Coordinates of C-alpha atoms and ligand atoms in Angstrom, one line a residue:
X1412 CA -37.6 -27.4 -19.6
X1413 CA -37.0 -26.0 -23.3
X1414 CA -33.9 -27.0 -23.4
X1415 CA -34.5 -30.5 -21.7
X1416 CA -37.6 -30.7 -24.3
X1417 CA -35.0 -30.2 -27.0
X1418 CA -32.7 -32.3 -25.8
X1419 CA -35.0 -35.2 -25.4
X1420 CA -36.3 -34.4 -29.1
X1421 CA -32.4 -34.6 -30.5
X1422 CA -32.1 -37.6 -28.7
X1423 CA -35.1 -39.3 -30.1
X1424 CA -34.4 -37.9 -33.6
X1425 CA -30.7 -39.4 -33.3
X1426 CA -32.2 -42.7 -32.2
X1427 CA -34.4 -42.5 -35.5
X1428 CA -31.8 -41.6 -38.0
X1429 CA -29.3 -44.3 -36.4
X1430 CA -31.9 -46.5 -36.7
X1431 CA -32.8 -45.9 -40.5
X1432 CA -29.4 -46.0 -41.4
X1433 CA -29.3 -49.2 -39.5
X1434 CA -32.2 -50.7 -41.9
X1435 CA -29.8 -49.7 -44.6
X1436 CA -26.8 -51.0 -43.3
X1437 CA -24.1 -51.9 -45.8
X1438 CA -20.2 -53.0 -44.9
X1439 CA -19.4 -48.9 -44.8
X1440 CA -21.9 -48.1 -41.9
X1441 CA -23.2 -50.0 -39.2
X1442 CA -25.5 -49.3 -36.3
X1443 CA -23.0 -50.1 -33.3
X1444 CA -24.6 -51.0 -30.3
X1445 CA -23.6 -48.9 -27.6
X1446 CA -22.0 -45.8 -29.2
X1447 CA -23.6 -42.4 -28.7
X1448 CA -24.8 -40.5 -32.0
X1449 CA -21.9 -37.9 -31.3
X1450 CA -19.7 -40.7 -31.8
X1451 CA -21.0 -42.2 -34.6
X1452 CA -18.9 -40.7 -37.0
X1453 CA -15.9 -42.0 -35.9
X1454 CA -17.0 -45.6 -36.1
X1455 CA -16.5 -45.6 -39.6
X1456 CA -14.5 -48.1 -41.7
X1457 CA -11.8 -47.6 -44.1
X1458 CA -9.8 -49.8 -46.6
X1459 CA -6.9 -51.6 -45.8
X1460 CA -4.3 -52.4 -48.3
X1461 CA -5.7 -55.6 -49.2
X1462 CA -9.2 -53.4 -49.8
X1463 CA -10.5 -54.8 -47.0
X1464 CA -13.1 -52.9 -44.5
X1465 CA -10.7 -51.8 -41.4
X1466 CA -11.1 -49.6 -38.3
X1467 CA -8.3 -47.7 -36.1
X1468 CA -8.6 -48.0 -32.2
X1469 CA -9.7 -44.4 -30.9
X1470 CA -6.5 -44.0 -29.0
X1471 CA -4.8 -44.7 -32.5
X1472 CA -2.7 -47.6 -31.3
X1473 CA -4.0 -50.3 -33.3
X1474 CA -5.6 -51.0 -37.0
X1475 CA -7.8 -53.9 -36.5
X1476 CA -10.5 -55.3 -39.1
X1477 CA -13.7 -53.5 -39.4
X1478 CA -15.3 -57.0 -38.3
X1479 CA -13.7 -57.1 -34.8
X1480 CA -15.7 -54.0 -33.9
X1481 CA -18.3 -55.1 -30.9
X1482 CA -17.2 -58.9 -31.8
X1483 CA -17.1 -59.6 -28.1
X1484 CA -13.2 -59.8 -28.0
X1485 CA -11.3 -56.9 -26.9
X1486 CA -8.7 -55.8 -29.3
X1487 CA -8.0 -51.9 -28.6
X1488 CA -6.0 -51.1 -25.2
X1489 CA -8.2 -48.3 -24.9
X1490 CA -11.2 -50.6 -24.9
X1491 CA -12.8 -48.4 -27.7
X1492 CA -13.4 -51.3 -30.1
X1493 CA -16.2 -52.8 -27.8
X1494 CA -18.6 -49.8 -26.9
X1495 CA -21.4 -52.7 -27.2
X1496 CA -20.2 -56.0 -25.5
X1497 CA -19.0 -56.4 -22.0
X1498 CA -15.4 -57.4 -23.5
X1499 CA -13.4 -54.3 -22.2
X1500 CA -13.3 -53.9 -18.9
X1501 CA -12.2 -50.3 -19.7
X1502 CA -14.9 -49.2 -22.3
X1503 CA -18.6 -47.8 -21.7
X1504 CA -21.9 -48.3 -22.9
X1505 CA -24.4 -45.6 -24.1
X1506 CA -27.9 -46.4 -23.6
X1507 CA -30.3 -43.6 -25.8
X1508 CA -32.9 -44.1 -23.7
X1509 CA -35.8 -42.5 -26.2
X1510 CA -38.8 -40.7 -24.2
X1511 CA -36.0 -40.0 -21.4
X1512 CA -32.2 -38.7 -21.2
X1513 CA -29.3 -40.9 -22.4
X1514 CA -27.3 -42.5 -20.2
X1515 CA -23.5 -44.4 -19.9
X1516 CA -22.7 -47.1 -17.9
X1517 CA -19.9 -49.5 -17.6
X1518 CA -19.5 -51.9 -20.6
X1519 CA -18.9 -54.5 -17.3
X1520 CA -22.6 -54.4 -16.8
X1521 CA -23.7 -55.1 -20.3
X1522 CA -25.6 -58.4 -20.9
X1523 CA -25.2 -59.3 -17.6
X1524 CA -28.6 -60.5 -16.8
X1525 CA -29.7 -57.3 -14.9
X1526 CA -31.4 -54.7 -15.9
X1527 CA -30.0 -52.1 -15.2
X1528 CA -32.1 -48.5 -14.2
X1529 CA -30.0 -46.2 -16.0
X1530 CA -30.9 -48.0 -19.2
X1531 CA -34.6 -47.8 -19.2
X1532 CA -35.3 -48.8 -22.9
X1533 CA -33.5 -51.9 -21.7
X1534 CA -30.7 -52.2 -24.6
X1535 CA -28.0 -53.3 -22.0
X1536 CA -29.5 -56.4 -22.2
X1537 CA -30.1 -57.9 -25.4
X1538 CA -28.8 -61.5 -25.4
X1539 CA -31.9 -63.2 -24.2
X1540 CA -30.8 -63.9 -20.8
X1541 CA -33.3 -61.4 -19.5
X1542 CA -36.2 -59.3 -21.0
X1543 CA -35.9 -55.7 -20.0
X1544 CA -38.9 -53.8 -20.9
X1545 CA -38.7 -50.2 -22.0
X1546 CA -39.6 -48.0 -19.2
X1547 CA -38.6 -44.7 -20.4
X1548 CA -41.9 -43.2 -21.3
X1549 CA -42.5 -43.6 -17.6
X1550 CA -39.6 -42.6 -16.1
X1551 CA -39.0 -40.0 -18.6
X1552 CA -42.8 -38.7 -17.1
X1553 CA -41.9 -38.8 -14.1
X1554 CA -38.4 -37.3 -14.5
X1555 CA -39.9 -34.4 -16.2
X1556 CA -42.4 -34.0 -13.6
X1557 CA -39.7 -33.8 -10.9
X1558 CA -37.8 -31.1 -13.3
X1559 CA -40.9 -29.2 -13.4
X1560 CA -41.0 -29.1 -9.2
X1561 CA -37.4 -28.2 -9.1
X1562 CA -37.6 -25.5 -11.8
X1563 CA -40.5 -24.1 -9.8
X1564 CA -39.1 -24.1 -6.6
X1565 CA -35.8 -22.6 -8.4
X1566 CA -37.9 -19.9 -9.8
X1567 CA -39.6 -18.9 -6.3
X1568 CA -36.5 -19.7 -4.6
X1569 CA -34.7 -17.3 -6.9
X1570 CA -37.1 -14.4 -6.1
X1571 CA -36.0 -14.4 -2.4
X1572 CA -32.4 -14.8 -4.0
X1573 CA -33.1 -11.4 -5.8
X1574 CA -34.2 -9.8 -2.5
X1575 CA -30.8 -11.0 -1.0
X1576 CA -28.9 -9.9 -3.8
X1577 CA -30.7 -6.2 -3.3
X1578 CA -29.9 -6.4 0.4
X1579 CA -26.2 -7.2 -0.8
X1580 CA -25.9 -4.6 -3.1
X1581 CA -27.3 -2.1 -0.3
X1582 CA -24.6 -3.2 2.0
X1583 CA -21.9 -2.9 -0.6
X1584 CA -22.8 0.5 -1.6
X1585 CA -23.2 2.0 1.6
X1586 CA -19.6 0.3 2.4
X1587 CA -18.3 1.9 -1.0
X1588 CA -19.7 5.2 0.1
X1589 CA -18.5 4.9 3.9
X1590 CA -14.7 4.1 2.0
X1591 CA -15.0 6.9 0.0
X1592 CA -16.1 9.7 2.5
X1593 CA -12.9 7.9 4.6
X1594 CA -10.7 8.8 1.7
X1595 CA -11.7 12.1 1.8
X1596 CA -11.3 12.1 5.7
X1597 CA -7.9 10.4 5.2
X1598 CA -6.9 13.0 2.9
X1599 CA -7.8 15.8 5.0
X1600 CA -6.4 14.1 8.5
X1601 CA -3.1 13.7 6.7
X1602 CA -2.9 17.3 5.4
X1603 CA -4.1 18.5 8.9
X1604 CA -1.6 16.4 10.6
X1605 CA 1.2 17.2 8.4
X1606 CA 0.6 20.8 9.3
X1607 CA 0.7 20.4 12.6
X1608 CA 3.7 18.5 12.5
X1609 CA 5.3 21.7 11.1
X1610 CA 3.7 24.0 13.4
X1611 CA 4.9 21.7 16.1
X1612 CA 8.7 21.8 14.5
X1613 CA 8.5 25.5 14.2
X1614 CA 7.4 26.1 17.7
X1615 CA 10.0 24.0 18.8
X1616 CA 12.8 25.3 16.6
X1617 CA 12.0 29.1 17.0
X1618 CA 12.1 28.5 20.5
X1619 CA 15.4 26.8 20.6
X1620 CA 16.7 29.4 18.3
X1621 CA 16.0 32.1 20.9
X1622 CA 17.7 30.3 23.5
X1623 CA 20.8 29.7 21.1
X1624 CA 20.9 33.2 20.5
X1625 CA 20.3 34.5 24.0
X1626 CA 22.9 31.8 25.5
X1627 CA 25.6 33.5 23.0
X1628 CA 25.6 37.0 24.9
X1629 CA 28.2 38.6 27.0
X1630 CA 25.2 39.1 29.6
X1631 CA 24.3 35.4 29.5
X1632 CA 28.0 34.8 30.0
X1633 CA 28.5 37.4 32.6
X1634 CA 25.7 35.8 34.5
X1635 CA 26.8 32.7 34.1
X1636 CA 30.0 33.3 35.9
X1637 CA 28.6 35.0 38.7
X1638 CA 26.6 32.0 39.3
X1639 CA 29.7 29.9 39.1
X1640 CA 31.5 32.5 41.6
X1641 CA 28.8 32.1 44.0
X1642 CA 28.7 28.5 43.6
X1643 CA 32.2 28.1 43.9
X1644 CA 32.2 30.3 47.0
X1645 CA 29.5 28.4 48.8
X1646 CA 31.2 25.3 48.5
X1647 CA 34.5 26.8 49.7
X1648 CA 32.5 28.3 52.5
X1649 CA 30.8 25.1 53.6
X1650 CA 34.4 22.9 53.4
X1651 CA 35.8 25.4 55.9
X1652 CA 33.0 25.4 58.3
X1653 CA 33.2 21.4 58.3
X1654 CA 37.1 21.8 59.0
X1655 CA 36.5 24.3 61.8
X1656 CA 33.8 22.0 63.2
X1657 CA 36.3 19.0 63.1
X1658 CA 39.1 21.2 64.9
X1659 CA 37.1 22.5 67.3
X1660 CA 35.8 19.2 68.4
X1661 CA 39.8 17.8 68.7
X1662 CA 40.5 21.1 70.5
X1663 CA 37.4 20.6 72.9
X1664 CA 38.6 17.0 73.7
X1665 CA 42.3 17.8 74.6
X1666 CA 40.6 21.0 76.9
X1667 CA 38.6 18.2 78.6
X1668 CA 40.9 15.7 79.1
X1669 CA 44.3 17.9 80.1
X1670 CA 45.4 17.4 83.4
X1671 CA 47.0 20.5 84.6
X1672 CA 48.8 18.2 87.6
X1673 CA 51.5 17.3 84.6
X1674 CA 52.7 20.7 84.9
X1675 CA 53.2 20.7 80.9
X1676 CA 53.4 24.9 80.9
X1677 CA 53.2 24.4 76.8
X1678 CA 50.1 22.5 77.1
X1679 CA 48.4 24.7 79.9
X1680 CA 49.4 27.5 78.0
X1681 CA 47.6 26.5 74.6
X1682 CA 44.2 25.2 76.7
X1683 CA 43.9 28.2 78.4
X1684 CA 44.4 30.3 75.1
X1685 CA 41.7 28.2 73.2
X1686 CA 39.4 28.6 76.4
X1687 CA 39.6 32.3 76.2
X1688 CA 38.9 32.0 72.4
X1689 CA 35.9 30.2 73.2
X1690 CA 35.1 33.0 75.8
X1691 CA 35.5 30.2 78.8
X1692 CA 36.9 31.6 81.9
X1693 CA 39.8 29.8 83.0
X1694 CA 39.4 29.5 86.9
X1695 CA 41.5 28.0 89.2
X1696 CA 40.8 25.4 91.5
X1697 CA 39.0 26.6 94.9
X1698 CA 39.2 25.0 98.2
X1699 CA 41.5 22.1 97.0
X1700 CA 39.6 20.6 94.3
X1701 CA 42.2 19.4 91.5
X1702 CA 43.1 21.2 88.3
X1703 CA 41.6 18.3 86.2
X1704 CA 38.5 18.6 88.1
X1705 CA 38.1 22.2 87.3
X1706 CA 39.2 21.9 83.7
X1707 CA 36.8 19.4 82.9
X1708 CA 34.0 21.8 84.1
X1709 CA 35.1 24.6 81.9
X1710 CA 34.7 22.5 78.7
X1711 CA 31.2 21.0 80.0
X1712 CA 30.4 24.9 79.6
X1713 CA 31.6 24.7 76.0
X1714 CA 28.2 23.9 74.3
X1715 CA 26.3 26.7 75.9
X1716 CA 29.1 29.3 75.7
X1717 CA 30.7 28.8 72.3
X1718 CA 29.8 32.1 71.0
X1719 CA 32.5 32.8 68.7
X1720 CA 32.3 29.4 67.1
X1721 CA 28.6 30.4 66.8
X1722 CA 29.4 33.5 65.0
X1723 CA 32.0 31.8 62.5
X1724 CA 29.5 29.0 61.8
X1725 CA 26.0 31.5 61.4
X1726 CA 25.2 31.8 57.8
X1727 CA 24.1 35.3 57.9
X1728 CA 21.9 36.7 55.8
X1729 CA 22.7 34.5 52.8
X1730 CA 21.9 31.2 54.0
X1731 CA 21.9 28.0 51.9
X1732 CA 18.4 27.9 50.6
X1733 CA 18.8 31.5 49.1
X1734 CA 22.0 30.8 47.7
X1735 CA 20.6 27.5 46.3
X1736 CA 17.6 29.5 44.7
X1737 CA 20.1 32.1 43.4
X1738 CA 22.0 29.3 41.7
X1739 CA 19.0 27.5 40.6
X1740 CA 17.9 30.5 38.5
X1741 CA 18.3 30.2 34.5
X1742 CA 20.1 32.7 33.3
X1743 CA 17.7 33.2 30.4
X1744 CA 15.3 33.6 33.0
X1745 CA 17.1 36.6 34.4
X1746 CA 17.5 38.1 31.4
X1747 CA 13.7 37.8 30.6
X1748 CA 13.1 39.8 33.6
X1749 CA 13.6 37.1 36.3
X1750 CA 10.9 35.0 35.7
X1751 CA 12.2 32.2 38.1
X1752 CA 10.5 33.9 40.7
X1753 CA 7.2 33.1 42.2
X1754 CA 4.0 32.9 39.6
X1755 CA 3.3 36.8 40.8
X1756 CA 6.9 38.2 40.2
X1757 CA 6.9 36.4 36.6
X1758 CA 3.6 38.2 36.1
X1759 CA 4.8 41.6 36.9
X1760 CA 8.1 41.2 35.3
X1761 CA 6.6 40.0 32.3
X1762 CA 4.1 43.0 32.6
X1763 CA 7.0 45.3 33.1
X1764 CA 8.9 43.8 30.3
X1765 CA 6.5 42.8 27.3
X1766 CA 3.4 43.8 28.2
X1767 CA 0.1 42.7 27.2
X1768 CA 1.1 41.4 23.5
X1769 CA 3.5 39.0 24.8
X1770 CA 1.1 37.6 27.5
X1771 CA -1.8 37.7 25.1
X1772 CA -1.7 34.0 25.2
X1773 CA -2.8 33.8 28.6
X1774 CA -6.4 34.8 27.5
X1775 CA -6.6 32.7 24.3
X1776 CA -7.8 29.1 24.0
X1777 CA -5.7 26.8 24.1
X1778 CA -6.0 25.3 20.1
X1779 CA -5.1 29.0 19.2
X1780 CA -2.0 29.6 21.1
X1781 CA 0.2 28.3 18.4
X1782 CA -1.2 30.2 15.9
X1783 CA -1.0 33.3 17.6
X1784 CA 2.5 32.5 18.6
X1785 CA 3.1 32.1 15.0
X1786 CA 1.8 35.2 14.0
X1787 CA 3.8 37.1 16.7
X1788 CA 6.5 35.6 15.5
X1789 CA 6.2 36.3 11.7
X1790 CA 5.4 40.0 12.7
X1791 CA 8.5 40.6 14.9
X1792 CA 10.5 38.9 11.8
X1793 CA 9.3 41.4 9.6
X1794 CA 10.0 44.1 12.1
X1795 CA 13.1 43.4 12.6
X1796 CA 14.1 42.9 8.8
X1797 CA 12.5 46.1 8.1
X1798 CA 14.6 47.7 11.0
X1799 CA 11.8 48.8 12.8
X1800 CA 13.2 47.4 15.6
X1801 CA 16.2 46.0 16.7
X1802 CA 15.9 43.2 19.1
X1803 CA 12.8 42.1 21.0
X1804 CA 12.4 40.2 24.3
X1805 CA 10.2 37.4 23.2
X1806 CA 8.2 36.3 26.1
X1807 CA 7.5 32.9 25.6
X1808 CA 4.9 31.3 28.0
X1809 CA 6.4 28.5 30.1
X1810 CA 5.4 25.9 32.2
X1811 CA 5.2 26.2 35.8
X1812 CA 7.7 23.4 36.1
X1813 CA 9.8 25.1 33.7
X1814 CA 9.6 22.3 31.4
X1815 CA 8.3 23.4 28.0
X1816 CA 7.1 26.4 27.0
X1817 CA 2.9 26.6 26.7
X1818 CA 2.9 27.4 22.8
X1819 CA 4.9 24.1 22.3
X1820 CA 3.0 22.1 24.4
X1821 CA -0.2 23.5 22.8
X1822 CA 1.4 22.7 19.7
X1823 CA 2.1 19.2 20.8
X1824 CA -1.0 18.5 21.9
X1825 CA -2.5 19.9 18.7
X1826 CA -0.4 17.4 16.9
X1827 CA -0.7 14.7 19.0
X1828 CA -4.9 14.8 18.5
X1829 CA -4.0 15.1 15.1
X1830 CA -2.2 11.9 14.9
X1831 CA -4.4 10.0 16.8
X1832 CA -7.5 11.1 14.6
X1833 CA -5.5 10.1 11.4
X1834 CA -4.5 6.8 12.5
X1835 CA -8.3 6.3 13.5
X1836 CA -9.6 7.2 9.9
X1837 CA -6.8 5.0 8.5
X1838 CA -7.9 1.9 10.9
X1839 CA -11.4 2.7 10.0
X1840 CA -10.7 2.7 6.0
X1841 CA -8.7 -0.4 5.8
X1842 CA -11.7 -2.1 7.8
X1843 CA -13.6 -1.1 5.3
X1844 CA -11.5 -2.2 2.4
X1845 CA -11.1 -5.3 3.7
X1846 CA -14.9 -6.0 4.3
X1847 CA -15.3 -4.7 0.7
X1848 CA -12.7 -7.3 -0.2
X1849 CA -15.0 -9.9 1.7
X1850 CA -17.9 -9.4 -0.3
X1851 CA -16.4 -10.8 -3.4
X1852 CA -14.7 -13.6 -1.7
X1853 CA -17.1 -14.4 1.1
X1854 CA -20.9 -13.5 -0.1
X1855 CA -21.1 -14.9 -3.4
X1856 CA -20.9 -13.4 -6.7
X1857 CA -23.8 -11.0 -6.2
X1858 CA -23.5 -10.2 -2.9
X1859 CA -26.5 -13.0 -2.1
X1860 CA -25.1 -14.4 1.0
X1861 CA -24.6 -11.2 2.7
X1862 CA -28.4 -10.9 3.9
X1863 CA -27.5 -14.3 5.8
X1864 CA -24.6 -13.1 7.7
X1865 CA -25.6 -14.2 11.6
X1866 CA -28.6 -15.7 10.6
X1867 CA -28.8 -19.3 12.3
X1868 CA -31.0 -22.3 11.7
X1869 CA -31.5 -25.9 13.7
X1870 CA -32.9 -29.0 13.7
X1871 CA -33.7 -31.4 16.7
X1872 CA -32.1 -34.8 15.1
X1873 CA -32.7 -37.1 18.4
X1874 CA -29.6 -37.5 20.4
X1875 CA -28.9 -33.8 19.2
X1876 CA -30.0 -30.3 18.1
X1877 CA -27.7 -29.0 15.6
X1878 CA -27.2 -25.4 14.9
X1879 CA -25.9 -24.0 11.8
X1880 CA -25.2 -20.2 11.3
X1881 CA -24.4 -18.6 8.2
X1882 CA -20.7 -17.5 8.1
X1883 CA -20.6 -18.3 11.9
X1884 CA -20.4 -21.7 14.3
X1885 CA -22.0 -25.1 13.6
X1886 CA -23.2 -26.6 17.3
X1887 CA -23.9 -29.9 18.6
X1888 CA -26.3 -29.3 21.6
X1889 CA -26.9 -32.6 23.5
X1890 CA -30.8 -32.9 23.9
X1891 CA -30.2 -34.8 27.2
X1892 CA -27.7 -31.8 28.6
X1893 CA -24.5 -31.8 28.7
X1894 CA -22.1 -29.0 26.8
X1895 CA -22.5 -27.7 23.7
X1896 CA -19.8 -29.0 21.0
X1897 CA -18.3 -26.8 18.2
X1898 CA -18.3 -28.5 15.0
X1899 CA -16.4 -25.4 13.5
X1900 CA -16.5 -22.1 12.2
X1901 CA -17.2 -21.0 8.5
X1902 CA -13.3 -21.2 7.1
X1903 CA -14.0 -21.4 3.4
X1904 CA -16.1 -22.0 0.3
X1905 CA -15.8 -25.1 -1.6
X1906 CA -12.4 -26.4 -1.7
X1907 CA -12.5 -28.6 -4.5
X1908 CA -9.8 -27.7 -6.9
X1909 CA -12.1 -27.8 -9.9
X1910 CA -14.7 -25.9 -8.5
X1911 CA -13.7 -22.0 -9.4
X1912 CA -15.9 -19.2 -7.9
X1913 CA -17.3 -18.4 -11.3
X1914 CA -19.5 -21.6 -11.1
X1915 CA -22.8 -22.2 -9.2
X1916 CA -21.2 -25.3 -8.0
X1917 CA -18.4 -23.3 -5.7
X1918 CA -21.0 -21.5 -4.0
X1919 CA -23.1 -24.6 -2.7
X1920 CA -20.3 -26.2 -0.4
X1921 CA -18.7 -24.5 2.6
X1922 CA -16.1 -26.0 4.7
X1923 CA -16.4 -25.1 8.6
X1924 CA -13.3 -25.8 10.6
X1925 CA -11.4 -25.7 13.9
X1926 CA -14.3 -27.0 16.0
X1927 CA -13.5 -28.5 19.4
X1928 CA -11.1 -31.4 19.9
X1929 CA -12.3 -34.8 19.3
X1930 CA -11.2 -37.0 22.1
X1931 CA -8.0 -38.6 20.9
X1932 CA -8.5 -37.3 17.1
X1933 CA -8.8 -34.3 15.3
X1934 CA -10.7 -31.0 15.6
X1935 CA -14.1 -31.3 14.7
X1936 CA -15.3 -30.1 11.3
X1937 CA -17.8 -30.1 8.7
X1938 CA -18.6 -29.7 5.1
X1939 CA -21.6 -28.0 4.6
X1940 CA -23.8 -28.6 1.4
X1941 CA -26.5 -25.7 0.3
X1942 CA -29.7 -26.7 -1.7
X1943 CA -32.1 -24.3 -3.2
X1944 CA -35.0 -23.9 -1.1
X1945 CA -37.9 -20.8 -0.6
X1946 CA -36.5 -20.9 3.1
X1947 CA -33.5 -21.4 5.2
X1948 CA -33.5 -24.8 6.8
X1949 CA -31.4 -27.1 8.2
X1950 CA -32.1 -30.2 6.6
X1951 CA -30.1 -32.9 7.9
X1952 CA -26.3 -33.6 9.8
X1953 CA -24.6 -36.9 9.4
X1954 CA -21.2 -38.0 11.2
X1955 CA -19.8 -38.9 8.2
X1956 CA -16.2 -40.0 9.9
X1957 CA -15.6 -39.7 13.5
X1958 CA -15.9 -35.9 14.4
X1959 CA -16.3 -34.8 10.4
X1960 CA -19.7 -33.8 10.1
X1961 CA -21.7 -33.6 6.6
X1962 CA -24.8 -31.0 7.3
X1963 CA -27.1 -30.2 4.5
X1964 CA -28.4 -26.8 4.5
X1965 CA -31.4 -25.5 1.9
X1966 CA -31.2 -21.7 1.4
X1967 CA -32.9 -19.4 -1.1
X1968 CA -29.2 -18.0 -2.0
X1969 CA -28.5 -20.9 -3.8
X1970 CA -31.6 -20.9 -6.2
X1971 CA -29.2 -19.6 -9.1
X1972 CA -30.7 -18.1 -12.2
X1973 CA -31.0 -21.0 -15.0
X1974 CA -28.8 -19.2 -17.3
X1975 CA -25.5 -18.9 -16.0
X1976 CA -22.6 -21.0 -16.6
X1977 CA -23.3 -24.4 -14.5
X1978 CA -27.2 -24.5 -15.6
X1979 CA -25.7 -25.5 -18.8
X1980 CA -23.3 -28.0 -16.8
X1981 CA -26.4 -29.2 -14.9
X1982 CA -28.2 -29.4 -18.3
X1983 CA -25.3 -31.8 -19.6
X1984 CA -25.4 -34.0 -16.4
X1985 CA -29.0 -34.5 -17.5
X1986 CA -27.3 -37.4 -19.4
X1987 CA -27.0 -40.0 -16.6
X1988 CA -23.5 -40.8 -16.0
X1989 CA -23.4 -44.2 -13.9
X1990 CA -19.2 -44.8 -14.5
Ligands
MAN2303 C1 -19.2 -36.4 21.3 C2 -19.9 -36.3 19.9 C3 -19.9 -36.9 18.5 C4 -18.5 -37.6 18.3 C5 -17.9 -37.8 19.7 C6 -16.3 -38.3 19.9 O1 -20.2 -37.5 21.4 O2 -19.2 -35.2 19.5 O3 -20.8 -36.9 17.7 O4 -18.6 -38.8 17.2 O5 -18.0 -37.1 20.9 O6 -16.0 -38.7 21.0

């Protein structure tokens, strides 16, 4: 208000001094109609070569006689020689509006017989066509009254805005604190994950080293050779049995189909010998039955009487299953005391071999096993290096299916848990950092909009009730039933190229986009204009173009303090500019 009064006083003073200079006007100074006091020094004549007063167009393009300024004829391309007439279409006219605030209008509206409301002093109409009374006292009074009301509103809204700012700061500080905590957690989790990874690698490597060393011993080679021999004999035996069965089947067929009446003595002799081998008595046909029938009868007994064959095919005490389990045994396990047997056998063997020290992991919680194993390794290394012991049978706890030693599995589990934790902390941290970045881009210069997140305001506008949610969705809801229509969700702040985040103006407009697609048209969208008030309200919705909506929302969040950059701009804008 003080600023406004000063501005008005300054303008009034300008008007007075211009008037006084006008009263003493000479060829060198001339009160020029339509020129702002700030531009008065630009309208000073100079002398030309002939000593005549002349003037240069403001764009520097032409020298003209001083008398040609405001002579109702347009000389300068930029229209600067006719600030007080309507001769130049591109010129502007300044009305001082003493008692109110100055204004500028297009010079085409000068002396057009219409009193322009912007020029409350009536200075735009002076050729006698019409009389425009000076209304600036009244207009100025009303203007100042309105300005006071607005200022009071701004102050009241500003107090609420201060609370929003405090709330936003609290959120921001909480976010900062969470980030700081997560950063520490991330450090710990990273170190932990790296340590457990190392332990896993060591557990895997130590085991591998033990296995490698054992695989190179003569005992291992011998055991493997025995297993190879057993495997080879087992295969050969199986092949021979198969061949024997094939041959006996062939001979059975021959013995069955042989006809002794053919009197082939060689065949008869072979059949008789075969039957003897199979333990079948070869009797002479009785009571005139023919030889062929007798032979067939004998062979029919084969299946029951094949004692010899059964003996040959019998597997004995080393049956196929026993041999298979012998072959399946890992020589390394045999070296460790025959651990490939039943669980009970393992325990006995381990007990006999290593004792409690090597089985202590069975009594420890899973998480401790890797540490214990590492400690035992270190101790054994030291003992071997110090020549206290020469070798040791390290009983690695082994999973039941023999897949992976228990200590390696435990180390893997511990590492996998640490890696999962690390990734969770890292994700949490980046989410929080993203939110913090949003504070600056989304919630205003002082985080004042954070308090409004997810707050919704609505207004019944007759055919529809509209709802607007800060940083959420804008919705059109038909009052007579029907589906709700999305007009868009918050997309960005002021898109105007000249509106930058350091200005108040930037934070007074939002774009809501990607709403429900219009039939045969674009996706619905809305431009939201925010204005200062003491409460949050949806004031107006207007469908500016089909499916493009203009929404007016009142909120204390935009009751900016007067001393910000744009309040200066606002004061400057008080000079009416109707161009
Ligand atoms: C609905 C409303 C209107 C819109 C038309 C477009 O009736 O969303 O605002 O203009 O659809 O078809």
